[in-house]
mmCIF file of C-alpha atoms in Angstrom:
data_model
loop_
_atom_site.group_PDB
_atom_site.id
_atom_site.type_symbol
_atom_site.label_atom_id
_atom_site.label_comp_id
_atom_site.label_asym_id
_atom_site.label_seq_id
_atom_site.Cartn_x
_atom_site.Cartn_y
_atom_site.Cartn_z
ATOM 1 C CA UNK A 75 -46.101 -9.475 -16.007
ATOM 2 C CA UNK A 76 -43.299 -9.136 -13.732
ATOM 3 C CA UNK A 77 -45.136 -11.978 -11.315
ATOM 4 C CA UNK A 78 -45.159 -14.266 -14.145
ATOM 5 C CA UNK A 79 -42.131 -13.893 -15.471
ATOM 6 C CA UNK A 80 -40.718 -15.080 -11.488
ATOM 7 C CA UNK A 81 -43.643 -17.855 -12.291
ATOM 8 C CA UNK A 82 -41.608 -18.793 -15.302
ATOM 9 C CA UNK A 83 -38.820 -18.795 -13.445
ATOM 10 C CA UNK A 84 -39.583 -21.268 -10.543
ATOM 11 C CA UNK A 85 -42.025 -23.547 -11.783
ATOM 12 C CA UNK A 86 -42.071 -23.487 -15.620
ATOM 13 C CA UNK A 87 -38.720 -23.646 -16.347
ATOM 14 C CA UNK A 88 -36.936 -25.097 -13.160
ATOM 15 C CA UNK A 89 -33.397 -25.649 -14.476
ATOM 16 C CA UNK A 90 -33.520 -21.669 -14.701
ATOM 17 C CA UNK A 91 -33.739 -21.575 -10.842
ATOM 18 C CA UNK A 92 -30.021 -21.663 -11.521
ATOM 19 C CA UNK A 93 -30.494 -18.261 -12.851
ATOM 20 C CA UNK A 94 -31.570 -16.449 -9.067
ATOM 21 C CA UNK A 95 -28.983 -14.294 -7.391
ATOM 22 C CA UNK A 96 -27.134 -16.302 -4.964
ATOM 23 C CA UNK A 97 -25.612 -14.245 -1.981
ATOM 24 C CA UNK A 98 -21.462 -15.638 -2.075
ATOM 25 C CA UNK A 99 -19.574 -14.808 1.191
ATOM 26 C CA UNK A 100 -16.175 -13.533 0.763
ATOM 27 C CA UNK A 101 -14.908 -12.165 3.747
ATOM 28 C CA UNK A 102 -11.578 -10.855 2.868
ATOM 29 C CA UNK A 103 -9.796 -7.983 3.040
ATOM 30 C CA UNK A 104 -8.963 -6.600 -0.083
ATOM 31 C CA UNK A 105 -5.826 -6.705 0.972
ATOM 32 C CA UNK A 106 -5.153 -10.195 1.169
ATOM 33 C CA UNK A 107 -4.853 -10.399 -2.713
ATOM 34 C CA UNK A 108 -1.867 -8.198 -2.805
ATOM 35 C CA UNK A 109 -0.574 -9.428 -0.144
ATOM 36 C CA UNK A 110 -0.233 -13.183 -1.122
ATOM 37 C CA UNK A 111 1.639 -11.603 -4.166
ATOM 38 C CA UNK A 112 3.922 -9.232 -2.438
ATOM 39 C CA UNK A 113 4.804 -12.821 -0.490
ATOM 40 C CA UNK A 114 4.980 -14.791 -4.388
ATOM 41 C CA UNK A 115 7.291 -11.706 -5.482
ATOM 42 C CA UNK A 116 9.262 -11.809 -2.404
ATOM 43 C CA UNK A 117 10.331 -16.042 -3.082
ATOM 44 C CA UNK A 118 11.180 -15.551 -6.539
ATOM 45 C CA UNK A 119 13.316 -12.689 -6.024
ATOM 46 C CA UNK A 120 14.843 -14.796 -3.016
ATOM 47 C CA UNK A 121 15.749 -17.425 -5.432
ATOM 48 C CA UNK A 122 16.940 -14.924 -7.831
ATOM 49 C CA UNK A 123 19.794 -13.479 -5.354
ATOM 50 C CA UNK A 124 17.603 -9.906 -6.196
ATOM 51 C CA UNK A 125 16.908 -7.509 -2.951
ATOM 52 C CA UNK A 126 13.782 -5.105 -4.106
ATOM 53 C CA UNK A 127 13.946 -1.641 -1.874
ATOM 54 C CA UNK A 128 11.008 -0.006 -1.591
ATOM 55 C CA UNK A 129 11.655 3.935 -1.102
ATOM 56 C CA UNK A 130 8.876 5.758 -0.030
ATOM 57 C CA UNK A 131 8.553 9.387 0.876
ATOM 58 C CA UNK A 132 6.625 12.822 0.611
ATOM 59 C CA UNK A 133 7.091 14.736 -3.343
ATOM 60 C CA UNK A 134 10.170 16.640 -3.233
ATOM 61 C CA UNK A 135 11.499 15.011 -0.484
ATOM 62 C CA UNK A 136 15.119 14.413 -1.911
ATOM 63 C CA UNK A 137 14.380 10.336 -3.370
ATOM 64 C CA UNK A 138 15.731 11.489 -6.988
ATOM 65 C CA UNK A 139 18.599 13.121 -5.529
ATOM 66 C CA UNK A 140 19.740 11.361 -2.635
ATOM 67 C CA UNK A 141 19.479 7.938 -4.746
ATOM 68 C CA UNK A 142 22.041 9.467 -7.621
ATOM 69 C CA UNK A 143 24.226 9.936 -4.260
ATOM 70 C CA UNK A 144 23.691 6.453 -3.218
ATOM 71 C CA UNK A 145 24.017 4.282 -6.673
ATOM 72 C CA UNK A 146 27.051 5.980 -7.537
ATOM 73 C CA UNK A 147 29.165 4.720 -4.379
ATOM 74 C CA UNK A 148 27.947 1.518 -4.545
ATOM 75 C CA UNK A 149 27.689 0.794 -8.635
ATOM 76 C CA UNK A 150 31.510 -1.046 -8.100
ATOM 77 C CA UNK A 151 30.042 -3.247 -5.089
ATOM 78 C CA UNK A 152 26.977 -3.795 -6.709
ATOM 79 C CA UNK A 153 24.858 -4.090 -9.638
ATOM 80 C CA UNK A 154 21.814 -1.779 -9.335
ATOM 81 C CA UNK A 155 18.893 -1.239 -11.257
ATOM 82 C CA UNK A 156 16.093 1.169 -9.993
ATOM 83 C CA UNK A 157 12.207 1.608 -11.073
ATOM 84 C CA UNK A 158 10.723 5.079 -10.452
ATOM 85 C CA UNK A 159 6.825 5.272 -10.670
ATOM 86 C CA UNK A 160 4.890 8.265 -10.817
ATOM 87 C CA UNK A 161 2.215 9.337 -12.058
ATOM 88 C CA UNK A 162 3.082 10.485 -14.767
ATOM 89 C CA UNK A 163 6.555 11.786 -17.318
ATOM 90 C CA UNK A 164 9.871 10.065 -17.029
ATOM 91 C CA UNK A 165 11.950 12.595 -15.396
ATOM 92 C CA UNK A 166 13.012 10.871 -12.532
ATOM 93 C CA UNK A 167 14.253 7.151 -14.999
ATOM 94 C CA UNK A 168 16.459 9.835 -17.058
ATOM 95 C CA UNK A 169 17.962 12.183 -14.549
ATOM 96 C CA UNK A 170 18.923 8.981 -12.532
ATOM 97 C CA UNK A 171 20.510 6.834 -15.879
ATOM 98 C CA UNK A 172 22.541 10.405 -16.981
ATOM 99 C CA UNK A 173 23.799 10.615 -13.693
ATOM 100 C CA UNK A 174 25.092 7.247 -13.004
ATOM 101 C CA UNK A 175 24.914 5.716 -15.814
ATOM 102 C CA UNK A 176 23.032 2.075 -14.372
ATOM 103 C CA UNK A 177 19.764 0.839 -15.700
ATOM 104 C CA UNK A 178 16.598 2.316 -14.757
ATOM 105 C CA UNK A 179 13.083 2.041 -16.024
ATOM 106 C CA UNK A 180 9.727 4.771 -15.904
ATOM 107 C CA UNK A 181 6.799 2.856 -14.466
ATOM 108 C CA UNK A 182 3.425 5.451 -14.931
ATOM 109 C CA UNK A 183 0.476 4.315 -12.387
ATOM 110 C CA UNK A 184 -1.959 5.894 -14.358
ATOM 111 C CA UNK A 185 -3.000 8.112 -12.004
ATOM 112 C CA UNK A 186 -2.926 5.923 -8.921
ATOM 113 C CA UNK A 187 -1.448 7.300 -6.142
ATOM 114 C CA UNK A 188 0.719 4.333 -5.382
ATOM 115 C CA UNK A 189 2.122 1.173 -6.497
ATOM 116 C CA UNK A 190 1.034 -2.466 -5.665
ATOM 117 C CA UNK A 191 2.615 -6.102 -5.597
ATOM 118 C CA UNK A 192 1.143 -6.756 -9.264
ATOM 119 C CA UNK A 193 2.571 -3.209 -10.571
ATOM 120 C CA UNK A 194 6.307 -3.900 -8.956
ATOM 121 C CA UNK A 195 5.968 -7.373 -10.665
ATOM 122 C CA UNK A 196 5.633 -5.863 -13.981
ATOM 123 C CA UNK A 197 8.176 -3.468 -14.088
ATOM 124 C CA UNK A 198 10.695 -6.021 -12.678
ATOM 125 C CA UNK A 199 9.675 -8.186 -15.686
ATOM 126 C CA UNK A 200 10.996 -5.515 -17.462
ATOM 127 C CA UNK A 201 14.558 -5.329 -15.726
ATOM 128 C CA UNK A 202 17.340 -7.851 -16.500
ATOM 129 C CA UNK A 203 17.613 -9.674 -13.409
ATOM 130 C CA UNK A 204 20.071 -11.503 -14.046
ATOM 131 C CA UNK A 205 22.867 -11.103 -11.861
ATOM 132 C CA UNK A 206 21.298 -8.429 -10.319
ATOM 133 C CA UNK A 207 22.134 -7.691 -6.703
ATOM 134 C CA UNK A 208 19.836 -4.355 -5.988
ATOM 135 C CA UNK A 209 16.570 -3.122 -7.632
ATOM 136 C CA UNK A 210 15.340 0.050 -6.043
ATOM 137 C CA UNK A 211 11.457 1.382 -6.646
ATOM 138 C CA UNK A 212 10.950 4.695 -5.942
ATOM 139 C CA UNK A 213 7.115 4.842 -4.964
ATOM 140 C CA UNK A 214 5.000 7.722 -6.109
ATOM 141 C CA UNK A 215 5.362 10.489 -3.541
ATOM 142 C CA UNK A 216 2.979 10.270 -0.933
ATOM 143 C CA UNK A 217 2.947 9.463 2.500
ATOM 144 C CA UNK A 218 -0.372 7.719 2.561
ATOM 145 C CA UNK A 219 -1.208 5.668 0.295
ATOM 146 C CA UNK A 220 1.945 3.672 -0.337
ATOM 147 C CA UNK A 221 2.308 2.469 3.085
ATOM 148 C CA UNK A 222 -0.961 0.361 2.950
ATOM 149 C CA UNK A 223 -0.044 -1.968 -0.501
ATOM 150 C CA UNK A 224 2.772 -4.516 -0.204
ATOM 151 C CA UNK A 225 4.931 -4.017 -3.122
ATOM 152 C CA UNK A 226 6.907 -7.305 -2.585
ATOM 153 C CA UNK A 227 9.676 -5.674 -1.104
ATOM 154 C CA UNK A 228 12.031 -7.000 1.013
ATOM 155 C CA UNK A 229 12.887 -3.385 2.537
ATOM 156 C CA UNK A 230 10.720 -0.748 3.192
ATOM 157 C CA UNK A 231 12.471 2.996 3.491
ATOM 158 C CA UNK A 232 11.434 6.583 3.610
ATOM 159 C CA UNK A 233 12.755 10.154 3.735
ATOM 160 C CA UNK A 234 11.728 12.470 5.941
ATOM 161 C CA UNK A 235 13.140 16.352 4.197
ATOM 162 C CA UNK A 236 14.168 18.497 7.096
ATOM 163 C CA UNK A 237 11.762 21.995 5.813
ATOM 164 C CA UNK A 238 8.556 19.158 5.953
ATOM 165 C CA UNK A 239 8.916 19.173 9.734
ATOM 166 C CA UNK A 240 9.861 16.626 13.159
ATOM 167 C CA UNK A 241 6.455 16.450 14.022
ATOM 168 C CA UNK A 242 5.760 13.884 10.530
ATOM 169 C CA UNK A 243 5.891 10.301 12.458
ATOM 170 C CA UNK A 244 2.450 11.767 14.352
ATOM 171 C CA UNK A 245 0.676 12.844 11.236
ATOM 172 C CA UNK A 246 1.373 9.741 9.182
ATOM 173 C CA UNK A 247 1.696 6.977 11.592
ATOM 174 C CA UNK A 248 1.392 4.316 9.279
ATOM 175 C CA UNK A 249 4.249 5.066 6.804
ATOM 176 C CA UNK A 250 6.501 5.195 10.023
ATOM 177 C CA UNK A 251 5.114 2.081 11.447
ATOM 178 C CA UNK A 252 6.270 0.005 8.212
ATOM 179 C CA UNK A 253 9.583 1.467 7.447
ATOM 180 C CA UNK A 254 12.805 -0.714 7.949
ATOM 181 C CA UNK A 255 15.006 2.774 7.633
ATOM 182 C CA UNK A 256 13.912 6.398 7.859
ATOM 183 C CA UNK A 257 16.734 9.095 6.138
ATOM 184 C CA UNK A 258 16.304 12.275 7.088
ATOM 185 C CA UNK A 259 17.995 14.600 4.083
ATOM 186 C CA UNK A 260 18.477 18.258 3.806
ATOM 187 C CA UNK A 261 20.611 18.285 7.067
ATOM 188 C CA UNK A 262 21.920 21.698 5.561
ATOM 189 C CA UNK A 263 19.111 23.577 5.773
ATOM 190 C CA UNK A 264 18.719 22.708 9.491
ATOM 191 C CA UNK A 265 20.069 25.900 11.192
ATOM 192 C CA UNK A 266 16.830 28.105 8.726
ATOM 193 C CA UNK A 267 14.073 25.354 10.403
ATOM 194 C CA UNK A 268 12.474 24.748 13.443
ATOM 195 C CA UNK A 269 13.369 21.114 12.907
ATOM 196 C CA UNK A 270 13.983 18.955 16.625
ATOM 197 C CA UNK A 271 15.992 15.842 15.262
ATOM 198 C CA UNK A 272 15.875 14.467 18.546
ATOM 199 C CA UNK A 273 12.353 14.614 18.613
ATOM 200 C CA UNK A 274 11.463 13.321 15.713
ATOM 201 C CA UNK A 275 13.713 10.263 16.441
ATOM 202 C CA UNK A 276 11.454 9.847 19.619
ATOM 203 C CA UNK A 277 7.996 10.146 17.669
ATOM 204 C CA UNK A 278 9.531 7.539 14.572
ATOM 205 C CA UNK A 279 10.364 5.072 17.575
ATOM 206 C CA UNK A 280 6.769 5.886 19.263
ATOM 207 C CA UNK A 281 5.580 4.212 15.970
ATOM 208 C CA UNK A 282 8.333 1.851 14.975
ATOM 209 C CA UNK A 283 10.943 0.829 18.255
ATOM 210 C CA UNK A 284 12.825 -0.473 15.799
ATOM 211 C CA UNK A 285 13.314 1.539 12.798
ATOM 212 C CA UNK A 286 16.906 2.734 12.037
ATOM 213 C CA UNK A 287 16.815 6.536 11.470
ATOM 214 C CA UNK A 288 20.096 8.165 9.415
ATOM 215 C CA UNK A 289 20.471 11.732 9.412
ATOM 216 C CA UNK A 290 21.855 12.553 5.818
ATOM 217 C CA UNK A 291 22.776 15.548 3.198
ATOM 218 C CA UNK A 292 22.333 14.185 -0.397
ATOM 219 C CA UNK A 293 23.874 17.847 -1.787
ATOM 220 C CA UNK A 294 26.897 17.710 0.294
ATOM 221 C CA UNK A 295 26.918 13.675 0.863
ATOM 222 C CA UNK A 296 26.737 13.308 4.540
ATOM 223 C CA UNK A 297 25.157 9.855 5.934
ATOM 224 C CA UNK A 298 24.960 9.027 2.369
ATOM 225 C CA UNK A 299 28.112 6.276 3.095
ATOM 226 C CA UNK A 300 25.983 4.954 6.414
ATOM 227 C CA UNK A 301 23.143 4.631 3.884
ATOM 228 C CA UNK A 302 25.295 2.573 1.244
ATOM 229 C CA UNK A 303 26.692 0.554 3.936
ATOM 230 C CA UNK A 304 22.977 -0.164 5.896
ATOM 231 C CA UNK A 305 22.485 -1.448 1.712
ATOM 232 C CA UNK A 306 25.178 -3.522 1.330
ATOM 233 C CA UNK A 307 24.464 -5.198 4.591
ATOM 234 C CA UNK A 308 20.824 -5.610 3.294
ATOM 235 C CA UNK A 309 21.684 -7.194 0.643
ATOM 236 C CA UNK A 310 24.186 -9.252 1.601
ATOM 237 C CA UNK A 311 22.263 -10.962 4.268
ATOM 238 C CA UNK A 312 19.140 -11.544 1.553
ATOM 239 C CA UNK A 313 21.279 -13.703 -0.320
ATOM 240 C CA UNK A 314 23.761 -15.105 2.135
ATOM 241 C CA UNK A 315 20.317 -16.179 4.640
ATOM 242 C CA UNK B 1097 -7.349 8.922 -5.673
ATOM 243 C CA UNK B 1098 -6.296 6.084 -2.782
ATOM 244 C CA UNK B 1099 -10.313 5.513 -3.159
ATOM 245 C CA UNK B 1100 -9.578 4.243 -7.047
ATOM 246 C CA UNK B 1101 -6.209 1.887 -6.254
ATOM 247 C CA UNK B 1102 -8.920 0.570 -3.673
ATOM 248 C CA UNK B 1103 -12.356 0.177 -5.763
ATOM 249 C CA UNK B 1104 -9.782 -1.566 -8.549
ATOM 250 C CA UNK B 1105 -8.712 -4.275 -6.090
ATOM 251 C CA UNK B 1106 -12.578 -4.876 -5.172
ATOM 252 C CA UNK B 1107 -13.245 -5.617 -8.835
ATOM 253 C CA UNK B 1108 -10.292 -7.924 -9.253
ATOM 254 C CA UNK B 1109 -11.374 -9.757 -6.721
ATOM 255 C CA UNK B 1110 -15.319 -9.870 -7.305
ATOM 256 C CA UNK B 1111 -15.093 -10.687 -10.887
ATOM 257 C CA UNK B 1112 -12.458 -13.560 -9.519
ATOM 258 C CA UNK B 1113 -14.912 -14.682 -7.361
ATOM 259 C CA UNK B 1114 -18.120 -14.193 -9.644
ATOM 260 C CA UNK B 1115 -15.970 -16.502 -11.846
ATOM 261 C CA UNK B 1116 -15.669 -19.526 -9.904
ATOM 262 C CA UNK B 1117 -19.091 -19.691 -8.835
ATOM 263 C CA UNK B 1118 -20.099 -19.310 -12.748
ATOM 264 C CA UNK B 1119 -21.822 -16.039 -12.146
ATOM 265 C CA UNK B 1120 -22.094 -13.613 -15.085
ATOM 266 C CA UNK B 1121 -23.698 -10.800 -13.562
ATOM 267 C CA UNK B 1122 -22.406 -9.522 -10.193
ATOM 268 C CA UNK B 1123 -25.535 -7.283 -8.737
ATOM 269 C CA UNK B 1124 -24.651 -6.291 -5.204
ATOM 270 C CA UNK B 1125 -21.213 -5.953 -3.632
ATOM 271 C CA UNK B 1126 -21.420 -5.475 0.298
ATOM 272 C CA UNK B 1127 -18.273 -4.007 1.906
ATOM 273 C CA UNK B 1128 -16.975 -3.656 5.614
ATOM 274 C CA UNK B 1129 -15.226 -0.263 6.043
ATOM 275 C CA UNK B 1130 -13.680 0.745 9.015
ATOM 276 C CA UNK B 1131 -13.789 3.765 11.053
ATOM 277 C CA UNK B 1132 -10.123 4.316 10.835
ATOM 278 C CA UNK B 1133 -9.904 2.560 7.397
ATOM 279 C CA UNK B 1134 -8.954 6.142 5.943
ATOM 280 C CA UNK B 1135 -11.578 5.271 3.366
ATOM 281 C CA UNK B 1136 -13.909 8.162 2.853
ATOM 282 C CA UNK B 1137 -17.107 6.224 1.740
ATOM 283 C CA UNK B 1138 -19.334 8.677 -0.684
ATOM 284 C CA UNK B 1139 -15.286 8.580 -2.280
ATOM 285 C CA UNK B 1140 -15.307 4.600 -2.295
ATOM 286 C CA UNK B 1141 -18.679 4.907 -4.187
ATOM 287 C CA UNK B 1142 -18.130 7.671 -6.738
ATOM 288 C CA UNK B 1143 -15.406 5.853 -7.810
ATOM 289 C CA UNK B 1144 -16.808 2.380 -7.829
ATOM 290 C CA UNK B 1145 -19.390 3.769 -9.977
ATOM 291 C CA UNK B 1146 -17.150 5.446 -11.894
ATOM 292 C CA UNK B 1147 -15.192 1.919 -12.904
ATOM 293 C CA UNK B 1148 -18.070 -0.572 -12.591
ATOM 294 C CA UNK B 1149 -20.069 1.131 -15.579
ATOM 295 C CA UNK B 1150 -17.068 -0.671 -17.673
ATOM 296 C CA UNK B 1151 -16.956 -3.450 -16.245
ATOM 297 C CA UNK B 1152 -18.240 -6.423 -17.947
ATOM 298 C CA UNK B 1153 -20.920 -8.450 -15.773
ATOM 299 C CA UNK B 1154 -20.224 -5.564 -13.110
ATOM 300 C CA UNK B 1155 -22.426 -2.524 -14.818
ATOM 301 C CA UNK B 1156 -25.120 -1.084 -12.473
ATOM 302 C CA UNK B 1157 -23.521 -3.447 -9.702
ATOM 303 C CA UNK B 1158 -24.185 -1.453 -6.138
ATOM 304 C CA UNK B 1159 -21.876 -0.972 -3.320
ATOM 305 C CA UNK B 1160 -23.448 -1.371 -0.636
ATOM 306 C CA UNK B 1161 -20.833 -0.246 2.710
ATOM 307 C CA UNK B 1162 -21.433 -1.347 6.189
ATOM 308 C CA UNK B 1163 -19.192 0.759 8.475
ATOM 309 C CA UNK B 1164 -18.007 -0.468 11.553
ATOM 310 C CA UNK B 1165 -16.616 0.971 14.390
ATOM 311 C CA UNK B 1166 -12.977 1.183 15.688
ATOM 312 C CA UNK B 1167 -12.118 0.198 18.958
ATOM 313 C CA UNK B 1168 -8.651 0.501 20.876
ATOM 314 C CA UNK B 1169 -7.546 -1.618 23.762
ATOM 315 C CA UNK B 1170 -5.372 -0.228 26.167
ATOM 316 C CA UNK B 1171 -2.261 -1.876 27.961
ATOM 317 C CA UNK B 1172 -2.532 -0.299 30.944
ATOM 318 C CA UNK B 1173 -5.412 -0.871 32.476
ATOM 319 C CA UNK B 1174 -6.156 -3.894 30.164
ATOM 320 C CA UNK B 1175 -9.901 -2.703 28.928
ATOM 321 C CA UNK B 1176 -11.244 -1.103 26.117
ATOM 322 C CA UNK B 1177 -12.447 2.248 24.665
ATOM 323 C CA UNK B 1178 -13.920 3.806 21.090
ATOM 324 C CA UNK B 1179 -10.778 5.079 19.250
ATOM 325 C CA UNK B 1180 -12.186 8.449 17.290
ATOM 326 C CA UNK B 1181 -12.985 9.528 20.491
ATOM 327 C CA UNK B 1182 -9.957 9.567 22.367
ATOM 328 C CA UNK B 1183 -7.214 8.533 20.064
ATOM 329 C CA UNK B 1184 -4.095 6.419 21.077
ATOM 330 C CA UNK B 1185 -4.401 7.813 25.096
ATOM 331 C CA UNK B 1186 -7.055 5.573 27.507
ATOM 332 C CA UNK B 1187 -9.479 7.922 28.650
ATOM 333 C CA UNK B 1188 -9.511 5.230 31.411
ATOM 334 C CA UNK B 1189 -6.066 5.409 32.830
ATOM 335 C CA UNK B 1190 -4.058 8.020 30.572
ATOM 336 C CA UNK B 1191 -1.964 5.432 29.367
ATOM 337 C CA UNK B 1192 -0.375 5.330 25.315
ATOM 338 C CA UNK B 1193 0.227 1.718 25.573
ATOM 339 C CA UNK B 1194 -2.470 1.171 23.472
ATOM 340 C CA UNK B 1195 -3.093 -0.393 20.295
ATOM 341 C CA UNK B 1196 -6.239 -0.999 17.843
ATOM 342 C CA UNK B 1197 -7.969 -3.774 18.214
ATOM 343 C CA UNK B 1198 -10.819 -3.344 15.687
ATOM 344 C CA UNK B 1199 -11.667 -0.770 13.096
ATOM 345 C CA UNK B 1200 -8.771 -0.814 9.958
ATOM 346 C CA UNK B 1201 -11.107 -3.013 7.388
ATOM 347 C CA UNK B 1202 -11.599 -2.848 4.095
ATOM 348 C CA UNK B 1203 -13.302 -6.012 3.565
ATOM 349 C CA UNK B 1204 -15.504 -7.515 1.064
ATOM 350 C CA UNK B 1205 -18.325 -9.256 3.164
ATOM 351 C CA UNK B 1206 -20.653 -10.884 0.439
ATOM 352 C CA UNK B 1207 -21.619 -10.544 -3.299
ATOM 353 C CA UNK B 1208 -24.825 -10.960 -5.057
ATOM 354 C CA UNK B 1209 -24.506 -12.605 -8.637
ATOM 355 C CA UNK B 1210 -26.757 -14.426 -10.994
#
């Protein structure tokens, strides 16, 4: 029966040869399409004069607290908005809005461990970009997957907190190699942990010699002015060059 | 979780290519996966089977995974060595001045479609 069917396809109804299995060569990295979308997004942001920072870290490293301290330092100088990406809940977006008064939105990744360029664009579409200087994307807390997908951000930054240990750049090399800035948070608990700051810097620069490292403490405010200045300079640079 | 995101990217690309080629049904997707790409092949397959069941034109589409060896280049002695066995340090000269030549691919090689 199957043979007959085959013959029908091939001989009796030559037009139906169109239906035969075609092998289509693609030979394309799955990151390629995302890379294009990210480049397009950056071009668009450049035209609008909006600087997008992609902030990554492990869960619990202090991203939200750091952002609140930094935004309060910056909000008289720049118009800032925050996109919070999480698998679920909107606690972070509410917390930042309450503590700083700026525009925040919550993105849900629907169980996914990272944001890609398309999801970032959808988030930006929901922000009033007019007059905005700085948009900060707080990525899903994870040191692995977010490093692999270009979000379309102008710069990547990450927070490593003291309790996580100074060996993290060795364990998560990709994350450290794509970040322009590494903030080392919770310096107030340094006396209680075997965290070697010099080793940490050495390991980070092994992965990425150009990465800027700033030790901070979001709770006490140490290093926050330096981070805020880095943001001011980066935004200015993006708008003028 | 990571593999699921990758599966969504594959599906998006495959559907686009199928449409461009006027194909209504994709029966097989062949992927090249590098040894150090961080993709776990059987997770990828699990996520794939779950995700395609809901995609029109992709139901029952098979995923074929071709693994590619990872190779690192040593700038110290200008030679290559297998990455998985030796990591960042060159087994020939002990140099750490090395970088990955290949093995981190997550690439759609081809599809079979009608």
